[in-house]
XYZ file of C-alpha atoms in Angstrom:
425
model
C 0.820 7.765 16.585
C -1.859 6.307 14.343
C -5.155 7.900 15.359
C -7.318 5.491 13.373
C -9.859 3.570 15.409
C -9.804 -0.153 14.761
C -12.988 -2.165 14.314
C -13.600 -5.054 16.726
C -12.329 -7.628 14.214
C -9.209 -5.568 13.438
C -8.512 -5.229 17.191
C -8.743 -8.994 17.649
C -6.079 -9.499 14.964
C -3.849 -6.793 16.475
C -4.091 -8.526 19.889
C -3.175 -11.912 18.389
C -0.089 -10.400 16.743
C 0.926 -8.283 19.726
C 0.294 -10.732 22.557
C 1.262 -14.106 21.061
C 4.151 -15.489 19.015
C 1.825 -17.235 16.580
C 2.435 -16.870 12.850
C -0.534 -14.942 11.482
C -2.017 -14.510 8.003
C -4.357 -11.514 7.635
C -6.556 -11.651 4.562
C -9.932 -10.380 3.471
C -11.768 -8.999 0.501
C -10.835 -5.674 -1.078
C -11.797 -2.780 1.190
C -11.788 -4.660 4.512
C -9.061 -2.467 6.032
C -5.933 -4.654 5.825
C -3.791 -1.549 5.181
C -5.368 0.315 8.100
C -4.529 -2.562 10.422
C -0.951 -2.814 9.148
C -0.470 0.926 9.638
C -1.842 0.706 13.201
C 0.472 -2.224 13.948
C 3.528 -0.322 12.669
C 2.776 2.648 14.944
C 1.545 0.864 18.063
C 3.494 -2.370 18.490
C 5.866 -2.842 21.420
C 7.763 -5.466 19.436
C 10.919 -5.039 17.359
C 9.013 -5.131 14.096
C 10.319 -5.082 10.523
C 8.020 -4.493 7.545
C 8.824 -5.931 4.134
C 7.151 -6.603 0.795
C 7.991 -8.579 -2.363
C 8.319 -5.583 -4.706
C 9.853 -2.138 -4.439
C 6.544 -0.362 -5.037
C 4.721 -2.466 -2.416
C 7.547 -1.805 0.061
C 7.306 1.957 -0.566
C 3.564 1.861 0.080
C 4.073 0.462 3.580
C 7.323 2.237 4.475
C 9.230 -1.053 4.478
C 12.083 -2.727 2.639
C 11.922 -5.370 -0.091
C 12.393 -8.935 1.149
C 15.398 -9.454 -1.134
C 17.253 -6.350 0.047
C 16.293 -6.881 3.709
C 17.629 -10.455 3.812
C 20.266 -9.966 1.052
C 18.775 -12.817 -0.950
C 19.732 -13.547 -4.565
C 17.088 -12.894 -7.238
C 15.469 -15.947 -8.870
C 14.969 -19.423 -7.432
C 17.058 -19.668 -4.261
C 16.562 -23.395 -3.617
C 19.519 -24.659 -1.563
C 22.059 -21.995 -2.620
C 24.397 -20.905 0.159
C 23.192 -17.729 1.832
C 25.878 -15.126 2.353
C 25.226 -13.260 5.605
C 27.569 -10.395 6.556
C 27.948 -9.617 10.262
C 25.720 -6.522 10.248
C 22.916 -8.542 8.598
C 23.236 -11.283 11.238
C 23.033 -8.681 14.021
C 19.989 -7.044 12.476
C 18.159 -10.359 11.986
C 18.914 -11.351 15.590
C 17.147 -8.265 16.888
C 13.809 -8.912 15.131
C 10.768 -10.109 17.085
C 8.257 -9.925 14.246
C 8.670 -9.870 10.465
C 5.688 -8.471 8.554
C 5.311 -9.303 4.854
C 2.739 -7.236 2.957
C 1.259 -8.351 -0.405
C 2.353 -11.874 0.538
C 0.302 -13.372 -2.292
C 3.118 -12.280 -4.658
C 5.701 -14.216 -2.608
C 6.386 -17.678 -4.041
C 6.951 -20.865 -2.019
C 10.698 -20.921 -2.710
C 11.136 -17.367 -1.382
C 9.054 -18.210 1.702
C 11.362 -21.156 2.426
C 14.416 -18.939 1.818
C 13.105 -16.442 4.405
C 12.793 -19.347 6.858
C 16.310 -20.614 6.098
C 17.838 -17.147 6.256
C 16.390 -16.477 9.730
C 17.355 -19.927 11.071
C 20.917 -19.495 9.823
C 21.421 -15.928 11.113
C 19.899 -16.665 14.522
C 21.632 -20.064 14.844
C 18.348 -21.734 15.676
C 18.334 -24.293 12.886
C 15.604 -26.456 14.421
C 13.102 -23.637 14.863
C 10.906 -22.401 12.000
C 11.929 -18.849 11.016
C 14.605 -19.012 13.736
C 12.008 -18.106 16.365
C 10.807 -14.923 14.602
C 7.050 -14.334 14.487
C 5.865 -14.060 10.865
C 2.853 -11.860 10.053
C 1.527 -12.013 6.497
C -0.917 -9.567 4.876
C -2.557 -10.044 1.488
C -5.415 -11.425 -0.577
C -4.495 -14.373 -2.822
C -7.706 -13.743 -4.775
C -6.219 -10.438 -6.006
C -2.500 -10.855 -6.758
C -0.510 -13.944 -7.752
C 3.223 -14.702 -7.693
C 4.838 -13.953 -11.054
C 5.815 -17.205 -12.806
C 9.488 -17.232 -13.843
C 10.991 -18.745 -16.980
C 10.454 -22.355 -18.106
C 13.289 -23.672 -15.875
C 11.868 -21.987 -12.779
C 8.387 -23.292 -13.531
C 9.794 -26.812 -13.911
C 11.596 -26.456 -10.577
C 8.344 -25.519 -8.819
C 6.465 -28.355 -10.518
C 9.079 -30.829 -9.195
C 9.463 -29.460 -5.659
C 6.194 -27.850 -4.611
C 2.489 -28.522 -4.704
C 2.121 -25.014 -6.177
C 4.094 -21.780 -6.499
C 2.052 -20.063 -3.784
C 3.558 -18.981 -0.425
C 1.155 -21.245 1.483
C 2.687 -24.345 -0.158
C 6.191 -23.587 1.178
C 7.733 -26.533 3.058
C 8.127 -24.521 6.280
C 4.353 -24.674 6.868
C 4.629 -28.450 7.300
C 6.621 -27.707 10.478
C 4.617 -24.855 11.933
C 1.063 -23.585 11.760
C -0.258 -20.376 10.272
C -3.258 -18.815 12.007
C -5.593 -17.251 9.481
C -7.771 -14.193 10.094
C -10.179 -13.164 7.368
C -11.433 -9.592 7.782
C -15.017 -9.470 6.600
C -16.287 -5.979 7.383
C -16.214 -4.103 4.079
C -15.365 -0.428 4.515
C -15.548 0.377 0.783
C -18.907 -0.791 -0.596
C -22.175 -0.159 1.202
C -24.677 -1.946 -1.042
C -25.330 -5.485 0.158
C -26.293 -6.548 -3.328
C -23.024 -5.331 -4.872
C -20.965 -6.907 -2.073
C -22.677 -10.222 -2.829
C -21.826 -9.951 -6.545
C -18.188 -9.064 -5.824
C -17.901 -12.034 -3.509
C -19.176 -14.284 -6.288
C -16.538 -12.855 -8.683
C -13.831 -13.263 -6.022
C -14.636 -16.947 -5.552
C -15.368 -17.652 -9.230
C -19.016 -18.496 -8.520
C -20.758 -16.094 -10.877
C -24.273 -17.262 -11.745
C -26.049 -16.279 -14.965
C -28.228 -13.932 -12.896
C -25.182 -12.095 -11.450
C -23.458 -11.904 -14.857
C -26.645 -10.530 -16.467
C -26.976 -7.922 -13.724
C -23.317 -6.769 -13.989
C -23.497 -6.722 -17.792
C -26.872 -4.962 -17.782
C -25.617 -2.124 -15.586
C -22.219 -2.031 -17.339
C -23.734 -1.738 -20.814
C -24.989 1.841 -20.286
C -23.476 4.472 -22.608
C -19.984 5.408 -21.411
C -19.773 8.823 -19.792
C -17.447 11.336 -21.474
C -16.879 13.385 -18.328
C -13.399 11.992 -17.716
C -14.548 8.892 -15.786
C -11.400 6.807 -15.265
C -10.800 3.693 -17.376
C -9.296 0.634 -15.651
C -7.582 -1.468 -18.325
C -5.687 -4.769 -18.338
C -2.782 -3.509 -20.439
C -0.228 -0.704 -20.143
C -0.382 0.164 -23.834
C -4.159 0.745 -23.633
C -3.676 3.063 -20.648
C -0.828 5.001 -22.297
C -2.838 5.387 -25.503
C -5.934 6.742 -23.691
C -3.884 9.168 -21.550
C -1.731 10.427 -24.447
C -4.774 10.993 -26.703
C -6.673 12.860 -23.972
C -3.657 15.063 -23.163
C -3.177 15.856 -26.851
C -6.816 16.973 -27.211
C -6.319 19.681 -24.581
C -5.265 23.138 -25.814
C -2.010 24.718 -24.647
C 1.499 23.387 -24.404
C 2.784 20.429 -22.455
C 4.848 21.264 -19.376
C 7.049 18.581 -17.895
C 8.581 17.987 -14.469
C 11.567 15.696 -14.064
C 11.973 13.659 -10.883
C 15.014 14.103 -8.658
C 16.539 10.813 -7.557
C 19.208 10.423 -4.878
C 20.808 7.165 -3.763
C 20.154 3.845 -5.442
C 16.386 3.951 -5.829
C 16.164 1.441 -8.692
C 14.219 2.479 -11.794
C 11.758 -0.388 -11.528
C 10.686 0.955 -8.137
C 9.884 4.511 -9.226
C 6.563 5.367 -7.562
C 5.678 8.082 -10.097
C 6.654 9.082 -13.650
C 10.302 10.032 -14.021
C 9.106 12.743 -16.430
C 5.577 13.947 -15.672
C 3.880 15.675 -18.617
C 0.919 17.923 -17.804
C -1.314 20.597 -19.302
C -3.907 22.821 -17.673
C -7.139 20.797 -17.840
C -5.382 17.427 -17.462
C -7.144 14.824 -15.342
C -4.759 13.519 -12.695
C -4.742 11.018 -9.865
C -2.921 11.541 -6.587
C -0.358 8.841 -5.874
C -0.181 9.200 -2.108
C -2.161 10.528 0.837
C -1.932 14.198 1.779
C 0.208 14.558 4.876
C -2.316 17.185 6.025
C -1.833 20.525 7.689
C -1.387 19.974 11.431
C -4.552 18.222 12.541
C -6.587 19.188 9.449
C -8.297 16.335 7.557
C -6.311 15.216 4.483
C -7.153 17.207 1.347
C -6.679 14.132 -0.871
C -5.830 10.450 -0.576
C -3.993 7.946 -2.761
C -6.375 7.530 -5.731
C -8.187 10.913 -5.521
C -8.936 12.292 -9.000
C -8.697 15.987 -9.840
C -8.109 18.467 -12.672
C -5.016 20.625 -13.169
C -6.032 24.316 -13.138
C -2.631 26.035 -13.007
C 1.006 25.027 -13.451
C 3.785 27.099 -11.939
C 6.701 25.924 -9.798
C 3.885 23.959 -8.115
C 0.742 22.397 -9.604
C -2.752 23.564 -8.654
C -5.383 20.830 -8.758
C -9.151 21.164 -8.453
C -10.683 18.337 -6.399
C -14.503 18.512 -6.272
C -14.520 22.307 -6.464
C -11.671 22.903 -3.993
C -8.362 24.002 -5.519
C -5.230 22.721 -3.776
C -1.607 23.651 -4.316
C 0.399 20.456 -4.789
C 4.117 20.433 -4.116
C 6.617 17.737 -5.032
C 6.579 14.814 -2.599
C 9.542 12.788 -1.413
C 9.331 9.002 -1.421
C 11.917 7.326 0.766
C 13.363 3.861 0.369
C 14.249 2.434 3.743
C 16.873 0.090 5.049
C 16.796 -1.615 8.434
C 20.032 -1.731 10.413
C 20.979 -2.798 13.904
C 22.235 -0.097 16.258
C 24.697 -1.716 18.728
C 24.516 1.255 21.117
C 20.762 1.217 21.639
C 20.572 -2.542 20.912
C 17.576 -1.707 18.731
C 16.640 -1.736 15.074
C 16.816 1.555 13.227
C 15.065 2.346 9.977
C 17.241 4.586 7.806
C 16.590 6.298 4.477
C 18.634 4.580 1.743
C 17.389 6.549 -1.304
C 14.909 9.289 -2.211
C 12.667 10.042 -5.176
C 11.137 13.535 -5.483
C 8.305 14.240 -7.912
C 4.786 15.683 -7.934
C 2.558 12.912 -6.501
C 0.397 12.934 -9.635
C -0.103 10.856 -12.757
C -2.369 11.310 -15.765
C -5.636 9.606 -14.929
C -8.019 9.266 -17.784
C -6.889 5.642 -17.535
C -4.847 3.416 -15.194
C -3.936 -0.285 -15.278
C -5.991 -2.619 -13.099
C -2.722 -3.653 -11.420
C -1.928 -0.028 -10.472
C -5.495 0.540 -9.264
C -4.811 -1.954 -6.448
C -5.803 -0.360 -3.130
C -7.593 2.606 -4.761
C -11.310 3.489 -4.521
C -13.460 5.070 -7.253
C -17.085 6.194 -7.330
C -17.272 5.332 -11.018
C -14.999 3.686 -13.586
C -15.027 2.186 -17.078
C -13.638 -1.354 -16.860
C -11.852 -2.331 -20.088
C -10.891 -6.017 -20.099
C -9.736 -5.813 -23.715
C -9.028 -9.243 -25.165
C -9.701 -10.748 -21.740
C -8.440 -10.836 -18.180
C -5.148 -12.731 -18.315
C -4.478 -13.470 -14.651
C -6.755 -14.892 -11.966
C -8.266 -12.156 -9.820
C -7.830 -9.338 -12.358
C -11.560 -8.836 -12.945
C -12.223 -8.974 -9.206
C -9.575 -6.300 -8.511
C -11.133 -4.016 -11.162
C -14.742 -4.381 -10.022
C -13.917 -4.143 -6.316
C -12.342 -0.670 -6.760
C -15.881 0.705 -7.118
C -17.935 1.953 -4.201
C -21.242 1.033 -5.842
C -22.762 -0.867 -8.747
C -24.134 2.432 -10.144
C -20.568 3.521 -10.917
C -19.772 0.528 -13.166
C -19.356 0.875 -16.942
C -18.021 -2.004 -19.033
C -16.248 -1.504 -22.371
C -17.627 -4.909 -23.346
C -19.758 -7.539 -21.553
C -18.067 -9.834 -19.046
C -17.421 -13.339 -20.394
C -17.137 -16.507 -18.290
C -13.373 -16.722 -18.924
C -12.868 -13.209 -17.464
C -13.661 -14.614 -14.032
C -10.735 -16.826 -13.117
C -9.883 -18.215 -9.698
C -6.704 -20.124 -9.061
C -7.514 -23.701 -7.955
C -4.685 -23.702 -5.399
C -5.961 -20.498 -3.808
C -9.433 -21.991 -3.569
C -8.016 -25.093 -1.856
C -5.970 -23.039 0.651
C -8.735 -20.578 1.475
C -11.146 -23.455 2.087
C -8.632 -24.777 4.616
C -7.852 -27.994 2.717
């Protein structure tokens, strides 16, 4: 059971999901506890609930299955292609009460309509949106956008949809989506900083706010291993490789064990992890804890390697912990005809130390993490809407912000369609 206590606003959302059949969209700024609520829902619902996400990594994070593998959908624009539905898939889809989609902002309108069509077809309820299944969406469109496809796909969206976003899918013309915006921030405690982040989120940064962020960010960069959040992979790899090389001693490497069809793109950690004593590392998942003890680390905790043996010993704020390889499981939902219930089975496993080098990390991979201090490196410029907001909102306070260069107006981008949707237009 999930022992986390929900706030009043989280409880209200849980009740709406649990006690109605309304389609629900749960959003909110970074740090408002969307993940906590989803976790509570997974453990405490009485409904036949299936959890999915648009990418393999997002699905792993919530113990779900990717949308494409769950519904057996083809990759790319699905449009009006025939959907092939084997008998076991039809049975499984007929047993669902509620379908949860996490990180829904990465789901495009075409995929949203394909989910609708797939459920109508399998459940033989062609006239009912989503075939009568309750849809629960989690995500913040201000943080992550759907990935635009090639020129043909972009042309298709331009011809058929108001925008690529999930909220412009045609199914929403037939049914309503009840929106809950969580507002209680559990990450930042300074009112002033929350106000600035909100301005960045909505693209309403005044000169005064920009001057304040740039003034604080312009302090000399610390050289104590403070993590760098960068826009590009090559920047991150360069910083990590250079820092590892500077350490004395030899590199030791651990190779991941993979069983089943995990899919290389979905690997949650490095296939080959290279470490030295003294390396700065970040934990990639929460500690499962020792029977009732508080977790020794969480996803995003930073530490230093002090010893490497068959296990890795990591110092976190003065406490040294022995870290063993962790097993990530890819799940698959199936229908059990005997119990007439859904079962969630392990389809593949990936075993590796839950660590990665952490002098630097991409802004994209910092999603969901929390840092007391960080150097934000926007390089040549943020290249997707929301990127700067994601980076700044990882920080617990303004005091922890260092900028590799001043913020420019074009670093703060908000997608016009998102603005329209979130304003309820």
